[in-house]
Coordinates of C-alpha atoms and ligand atoms in Angstrom, one line a residue:
M18 CA 114.0 104.1 52.0
R19 CA 114.5 103.0 55.6
F20 CA 113.0 99.8 57.1
T21 CA 114.0 97.3 59.7
S22 CA 114.0 93.6 59.1
K23 CA 111.4 91.6 61.1
L24 CA 113.8 88.7 61.4
P25 CA 117.2 90.3 61.7
H26 CA 118.9 87.1 63.0
V27 CA 117.8 84.9 60.1
G28 CA 120.6 84.4 57.6
T29 CA 121.5 81.7 55.1
T30 CA 120.9 78.5 57.0
I31 CA 123.7 75.9 57.7
F32 CA 121.8 73.4 55.5
T33 CA 122.2 75.7 52.4
V34 CA 125.8 76.4 53.3
M35 CA 126.8 72.8 53.7
T36 CA 124.9 71.7 50.7
S37 CA 126.7 74.3 48.6
L38 CA 130.1 73.3 50.0
A39 CA 129.3 69.7 49.3
R40 CA 128.5 70.5 45.7
E41 CA 131.4 72.8 45.2
L42 CA 133.9 70.1 46.7
G43 CA 132.2 67.1 45.2
A44 CA 131.5 65.8 48.7
I45 CA 129.0 63.1 49.7
N46 CA 126.1 65.1 51.1
L47 CA 124.9 63.5 54.5
A48 CA 124.1 67.1 55.7
Q49 CA 120.6 67.9 54.4
G50 CA 117.8 65.5 55.5
F51 CA 116.5 64.1 52.2
P52 CA 116.8 60.8 50.5
D53 CA 119.1 60.2 47.5
Y54 CA 116.4 57.7 46.0
D55 CA 113.0 58.2 44.6
P56 CA 109.4 57.8 46.0
P57 CA 107.8 54.4 45.3
E58 CA 107.3 53.7 41.7
R59 CA 103.6 53.2 42.2
L60 CA 103.3 56.7 43.8
K61 CA 104.9 58.2 40.8
E62 CA 102.5 56.4 38.5
L63 CA 99.6 57.6 40.5
L64 CA 100.7 61.2 40.3
E65 CA 100.7 60.8 36.5
K66 CA 97.2 59.4 36.6
S67 CA 96.1 62.1 38.9
V68 CA 97.2 64.8 36.4
Q69 CA 95.8 62.9 33.5
T70 CA 92.4 62.3 34.9
G71 CA 92.0 66.0 35.6
H72 CA 92.9 66.8 39.2
N73 CA 94.4 70.1 38.2
Q74 CA 92.3 72.8 39.8
Y75 CA 92.2 74.4 43.2
A76 CA 91.7 71.6 45.9
H77 CA 89.5 72.1 48.9
M78 CA 91.0 74.7 51.2
A79 CA 91.4 72.2 54.0
G80 CA 92.6 69.5 51.7
V81 CA 91.2 66.8 49.4
L82 CA 88.7 65.0 51.4
E83 CA 89.8 61.5 50.3
L84 CA 93.3 62.3 51.5
R85 CA 92.0 63.6 54.8
Q86 CA 89.9 60.2 55.2
A87 CA 92.9 58.1 54.4
I88 CA 94.9 60.0 56.9
A89 CA 92.0 59.5 59.6
S90 CA 92.2 55.7 58.9
K91 CA 96.0 55.8 59.2
L92 CA 95.8 57.6 62.5
E93 CA 93.2 55.3 63.9
V94 CA 95.4 52.3 63.2
S95 CA 98.6 54.0 64.5
Y96 CA 97.1 55.8 67.6
G97 CA 93.8 54.3 68.3
R98 CA 91.8 57.5 68.1
R99 CA 88.9 58.2 65.5
I100 CA 89.9 61.6 64.0
D101 CA 87.1 63.7 62.2
A102 CA 88.5 64.1 58.7
E103 CA 86.2 67.1 58.0
N104 CA 87.1 69.1 61.1
E105 CA 90.2 67.9 62.5
I106 CA 92.7 67.5 59.6
T107 CA 94.2 70.2 57.5
I108 CA 96.4 69.5 54.6
T109 CA 99.4 72.0 54.4
L110 CA 102.5 72.9 52.4
G111 CA 104.8 70.5 54.2
A112 CA 105.0 70.3 58.0
T113 CA 106.6 73.7 57.8
E114 CA 103.4 75.4 56.8
A115 CA 101.5 73.4 59.4
I116 CA 103.9 74.6 62.1
F117 CA 103.8 78.1 60.9
S118 CA 100.0 78.4 60.5
A119 CA 99.4 76.8 64.0
I120 CA 101.8 79.3 65.6
A121 CA 100.5 82.3 63.6
G122 CA 97.0 81.4 64.4
L123 CA 97.3 80.6 68.2
V124 CA 100.1 82.7 69.4
H125 CA 99.5 86.3 70.5
P126 CA 101.9 89.2 70.7
G127 CA 103.8 88.8 74.1
D128 CA 102.8 85.1 74.4
E129 CA 105.7 82.8 75.5
V130 CA 106.5 79.6 73.7
I131 CA 108.7 77.0 75.1
L132 CA 111.2 75.5 72.6
L133 CA 113.5 72.6 73.4
D134 CA 116.9 73.4 72.0
P135 CA 118.4 72.0 69.7
S136 CA 115.1 72.9 67.9
Y137 CA 114.3 72.7 64.2
D138 CA 115.1 76.0 62.5
S139 CA 111.6 77.1 61.5
Y140 CA 110.2 77.3 65.2
A141 CA 111.8 80.4 66.5
P142 CA 111.2 82.6 63.3
A143 CA 107.6 81.6 63.3
V144 CA 107.1 82.5 67.1
I145 CA 108.9 85.8 66.5
L146 CA 106.7 86.8 63.4
A147 CA 103.7 86.1 65.4
G148 CA 104.9 88.4 68.1
G149 CA 105.6 85.8 70.6
R150 CA 108.6 85.2 72.8
P151 CA 110.6 82.0 72.3
I152 CA 111.8 80.6 75.7
H153 CA 114.6 78.3 75.0
I154 CA 115.3 75.3 77.1
P155 CA 118.5 73.5 76.2
L156 CA 118.6 69.7 76.0
Q157 CA 121.8 68.4 77.5
P158 CA 124.3 66.2 75.8
P159 CA 125.0 63.2 75.5
S160 CA 121.5 61.9 75.8
F161 CA 119.6 65.0 74.9
R162 CA 116.7 64.1 77.1
V163 CA 114.1 66.7 78.2
D164 CA 114.6 68.1 81.6
W165 CA 111.0 68.3 82.6
Q166 CA 111.7 70.2 85.9
R167 CA 113.1 73.0 83.7
V168 CA 110.0 73.0 81.6
R169 CA 108.0 73.2 84.8
D170 CA 110.0 76.0 86.1
A171 CA 109.5 78.0 82.9
V172 CA 105.7 78.0 83.2
T173 CA 104.3 81.5 83.6
P174 CA 100.8 83.1 83.1
R175 CA 102.1 84.2 79.6
L176 CA 102.9 80.7 78.6
R177 CA 100.8 79.8 75.4
M178 CA 102.6 76.8 73.7
V179 CA 105.2 74.1 74.4
M180 CA 106.8 72.7 71.1
I181 CA 108.0 69.3 71.3
N182 CA 109.6 67.1 68.5
T183 CA 109.6 63.5 68.7
P184 CA 111.6 61.6 67.2
H185 CA 114.0 64.5 67.5
N186 CA 115.9 66.2 64.7
P187 CA 118.8 66.6 65.0
T188 CA 119.6 64.2 68.0
G189 CA 117.5 61.1 67.1
A190 CA 116.3 60.9 70.7
I191 CA 112.5 60.0 71.4
I192 CA 110.1 61.2 74.1
R193 CA 108.6 58.1 76.1
P194 CA 104.9 57.8 77.0
A195 CA 105.6 58.7 80.5
E196 CA 107.2 61.9 79.7
L197 CA 103.9 62.9 77.8
D198 CA 102.1 62.1 81.1
M199 CA 104.5 64.5 82.8
L200 CA 104.0 67.2 80.3
A201 CA 100.3 66.8 80.7
E202 CA 100.6 67.2 84.4
I203 CA 102.8 70.3 84.1
L204 CA 100.3 72.0 81.8
R205 CA 97.1 71.1 83.5
P206 CA 96.8 74.4 85.3
T207 CA 97.6 76.4 82.2
D208 CA 95.9 77.5 78.9
A209 CA 98.9 76.4 76.9
F210 CA 98.8 74.5 73.6
V211 CA 101.2 71.6 72.8
L212 CA 102.6 71.6 69.3
A213 CA 104.0 68.2 68.7
D214 CA 106.1 67.9 65.4
E215 CA 105.8 64.2 64.7
V216 CA 107.2 64.2 61.1
Y217 CA 109.5 61.2 61.9
E218 CA 106.7 59.1 63.5
H219 CA 107.4 56.2 61.2
M220 CA 111.2 56.1 61.9
V221 CA 111.4 54.6 65.4
F222 CA 113.9 51.8 66.2
D223 CA 114.7 48.8 68.3
G224 CA 111.2 47.9 69.0
A225 CA 110.3 51.2 70.6
K226 CA 106.8 52.7 69.7
H227 CA 106.3 56.3 68.8
A228 CA 104.6 58.2 71.6
S229 CA 102.1 60.5 69.8
I230 CA 100.0 63.2 71.4
V231 CA 97.1 62.0 69.1
A232 CA 97.1 58.9 71.4
H233 CA 97.2 60.9 74.6
D234 CA 93.8 61.9 75.8
E235 CA 94.8 64.9 77.9
L236 CA 97.4 66.4 75.6
F237 CA 95.3 66.0 72.5
E238 CA 92.7 68.3 73.9
R239 CA 95.2 71.1 73.9
G240 CA 97.4 69.6 71.0
I241 CA 98.4 70.2 67.5
A242 CA 100.3 67.2 65.8
T243 CA 102.1 68.0 62.6
Y244 CA 103.2 65.6 60.0
S245 CA 105.0 65.6 56.6
F246 CA 104.5 63.2 53.6
G247 CA 107.9 64.2 52.6
K248 CA 109.4 61.7 55.0
P249 CA 107.5 58.6 54.7
M250 CA 107.1 58.9 50.8
H251 CA 110.8 59.8 50.2
A252 CA 109.4 62.8 48.4
T253 CA 110.6 66.0 50.5
G254 CA 110.1 68.2 47.2
W255 CA 106.4 67.4 47.1
R256 CA 105.7 69.6 50.1
V257 CA 102.6 67.9 51.4
G258 CA 102.1 67.8 55.2
Y259 CA 99.1 68.1 57.5
A260 CA 98.1 69.3 61.0
V261 CA 95.8 67.4 63.3
A262 CA 93.9 69.1 66.1
R263 CA 90.5 69.4 67.8
P264 CA 88.0 71.4 65.7
E265 CA 88.2 74.6 67.7
I266 CA 91.9 74.6 67.3
T267 CA 91.8 73.4 63.6
R268 CA 89.5 76.4 63.0
E269 CA 92.3 78.9 64.0
I270 CA 94.9 77.0 61.9
R271 CA 92.7 77.1 58.9
R272 CA 92.1 80.9 59.3
V273 CA 95.8 81.3 58.6
H274 CA 96.2 78.5 56.1
Q275 CA 93.4 80.0 54.0
F276 CA 95.3 83.2 53.2
N277 CA 98.7 81.8 53.4
T278 CA 98.8 78.9 50.9
F279 CA 95.0 78.5 50.4
S280 CA 95.2 74.9 49.3
I281 CA 97.9 72.4 48.4
A282 CA 98.7 71.0 44.9
A283 CA 95.6 68.9 43.9
P284 CA 97.3 66.2 41.8
L285 CA 99.8 65.5 44.7
Q286 CA 97.0 65.2 47.3
H287 CA 95.0 62.7 45.0
A288 CA 98.1 60.7 44.3
I289 CA 99.0 60.3 47.9
A290 CA 95.4 59.5 48.9
D291 CA 95.4 56.6 46.2
F292 CA 98.7 55.4 47.4
L293 CA 97.6 55.2 51.0
R294 CA 94.4 53.3 49.9
E295 CA 96.4 50.9 47.7
V296 CA 99.5 50.3 49.9
P297 CA 98.4 50.9 53.5
E298 CA 101.2 48.9 54.9
H299 CA 103.8 51.2 53.4
S300 CA 104.5 53.5 56.3
G301 CA 104.5 50.6 58.8
Q302 CA 107.5 49.2 57.0
L303 CA 109.7 52.2 57.5
N304 CA 110.8 51.5 61.0
D305 CA 112.7 48.3 59.7
Y306 CA 113.7 50.0 56.5
Y307 CA 115.5 53.0 58.2
Q308 CA 116.7 50.8 61.1
R309 CA 118.6 48.6 58.6
K310 CA 120.1 51.7 57.1
R311 CA 121.3 53.0 60.5
D312 CA 122.7 49.7 61.3
L313 CA 124.5 49.4 57.9
F314 CA 126.1 52.9 58.4
L315 CA 127.2 52.3 62.0
G316 CA 128.4 48.8 61.0
A317 CA 130.5 50.3 58.3
L318 CA 131.9 52.8 60.7
R319 CA 133.4 50.1 63.0
G320 CA 137.1 50.7 63.6
S321 CA 136.8 54.5 63.2
R322 CA 137.7 56.9 66.0
F323 CA 134.1 58.3 66.1
T324 CA 131.9 57.2 69.0
W325 CA 128.1 57.0 69.2
T326 CA 124.9 55.9 70.7
P327 CA 122.7 54.4 68.0
S328 CA 119.8 56.8 67.1
E329 CA 116.5 55.9 68.5
G330 CA 114.5 57.6 65.7
T331 CA 114.5 59.8 62.6
Y332 CA 117.0 59.3 59.7
F333 CA 119.7 61.1 61.6
Q334 CA 122.7 59.8 63.5
L335 CA 125.0 61.8 65.8
L336 CA 128.7 61.0 65.7
D337 CA 131.1 62.1 68.6
F338 CA 134.4 63.2 67.3
R339 CA 136.1 63.9 70.7
Q340 CA 138.7 61.2 70.1
I341 CA 139.7 62.8 66.9
S342 CA 139.7 66.5 67.7
D343 CA 138.9 69.2 70.3
A344 CA 137.5 71.5 67.6
T345 CA 134.2 73.0 67.8
D346 CA 131.4 71.1 66.0
V347 CA 131.3 73.9 63.5
E348 CA 135.0 73.7 62.8
F349 CA 135.0 70.0 62.7
A350 CA 132.1 69.7 60.1
D351 CA 134.0 72.1 58.0
R352 CA 137.2 70.1 58.3
L353 CA 135.3 66.8 57.4
V354 CA 133.7 68.3 54.2
R355 CA 137.2 69.6 53.1
D356 CA 139.5 66.9 54.1
V357 CA 137.5 63.6 53.5
K358 CA 134.6 65.1 51.5
V359 CA 131.7 64.1 53.6
A360 CA 129.2 66.8 54.5
S361 CA 127.6 66.8 57.9
I362 CA 125.6 69.3 60.1
P363 CA 127.0 70.7 63.4
V364 CA 124.4 70.4 66.2
S365 CA 125.2 73.7 68.0
V366 CA 123.5 75.7 65.1
F367 CA 120.2 74.3 66.5
Y368 CA 120.6 76.2 69.8
E369 CA 120.0 79.8 70.6
T370 CA 122.8 79.7 73.1
P371 CA 125.2 77.2 71.6
P372 CA 127.1 74.9 74.2
K373 CA 130.5 73.5 73.2
L374 CA 129.5 70.3 71.4
S375 CA 131.5 67.4 69.9
V376 CA 128.9 65.9 67.8
V377 CA 127.9 66.3 64.2
R378 CA 124.7 65.0 62.4
F379 CA 124.7 62.7 59.5
C380 CA 121.5 61.8 57.4
F381 CA 121.3 58.0 56.6
A382 CA 118.4 58.3 54.1
K383 CA 120.8 57.4 51.5
T384 CA 121.5 54.4 49.2
D385 CA 123.5 51.7 50.9
S386 CA 126.4 52.3 48.5
T387 CA 126.5 56.1 49.4
L388 CA 126.5 55.1 53.1
E389 CA 129.3 52.5 52.6
Q390 CA 131.3 55.0 50.7
A391 CA 130.8 57.7 53.3
A392 CA 131.6 55.5 56.2
E393 CA 134.9 54.5 54.4
R394 CA 135.9 58.1 54.2
L395 CA 135.0 58.6 57.8
R396 CA 137.2 55.8 59.0
R397 CA 140.2 57.9 57.5
M398 CA 139.6 60.5 60.2
Ligands
LIG418 C1 111.7 68.3 62.8 C2 111.3 68.7 61.5 N1 110.1 69.4 61.4 C3 109.7 69.8 60.3 C4 110.2 69.7 59.0 C5 109.7 70.2 57.9 O1 108.9 69.2 57.2 P1 108.5 69.6 55.6 O2 109.7 69.4 54.8 O3 107.3 68.7 55.4 O4 108.1 71.1 55.5 C6 111.5 68.9 59.1 C7 112.1 68.7 57.8 O5 113.3 68.3 57.7 C8 112.0 68.5 60.4 O6 113.1 67.7 60.5

């Protein structure tokens, strides 16, 4: 039988490769973005309660209403906009499904979608499966700021969507409110959507505030904001996320979601809804929680030959290894896991056309002792 792959360039991701290597070599895994600690105890108790009290059958296609209402309250507190829980929020299988269903529902064959590289690895395959054409615009090191003139220059009549990610994985850079104004101005003459991947909304440091498109009057009219409970609840394995968009956009997202995942695990949704109601202050505490972890990791690296700019957001920190080696980042990450047994992620793999980079990414969503131990090893380089 003969057939051609629809995604011939997709192979095993670097995350799987580095995690397997870390396991095989007994290395500390700061490569993949997940905590090495559990969700809050109360959330685990509420999940048990949710199963025991009978929330075990299909949930509503768009999500458990109590959860959507709790999210709407949270969005109003965070971004000052009253969101309609019935028609503007869809619970999805992690942010990954929110992104996938939005792209599949809104991008037509031949449409162009601007991606800012380094970009999260699910974006381009989702665009290609929809028949769209990813237009990659690189972010330049060392600051990895968006060159908005290049975005402006890439606008064509075929432009259907611009994808942004703030705080940004893998660089830890954040987009400022004035930049959202610039994007709004660039897109004013177009019919392009903005998909804002805001999964790290509650990990923003040094007093900065997350600039959400939900708070932006003009962008929200053409926007889809995607979120994940995996990050704030320290529960990446629960796979619960959501998409927020105006009703006419939400309708198209749900048309895909309905036949893609249909609905998300009911007991998980009830547990999260109860937790948000009981502990509404939880997500607001995460900025400080993760800033302390970032500072602990960087403090423990003092005296090493790595250099860095402190991450502005996310639970990732880039370290520059130029003073240690002139290897490529892929070679250096390989050397790091073998020589001192710390797994990291090279940043060039997030580019369509990789530049030569001298930074690797570390996840600091780890216990203090894991971070101290990893830093002690990194100081040996
Ligand atoms: C930028 C970004 N977007 C989306 C996701 C996917 O989120 P989820 O695990 O909820 O599918 C991640 C996860 O690491 C991410 O870093």
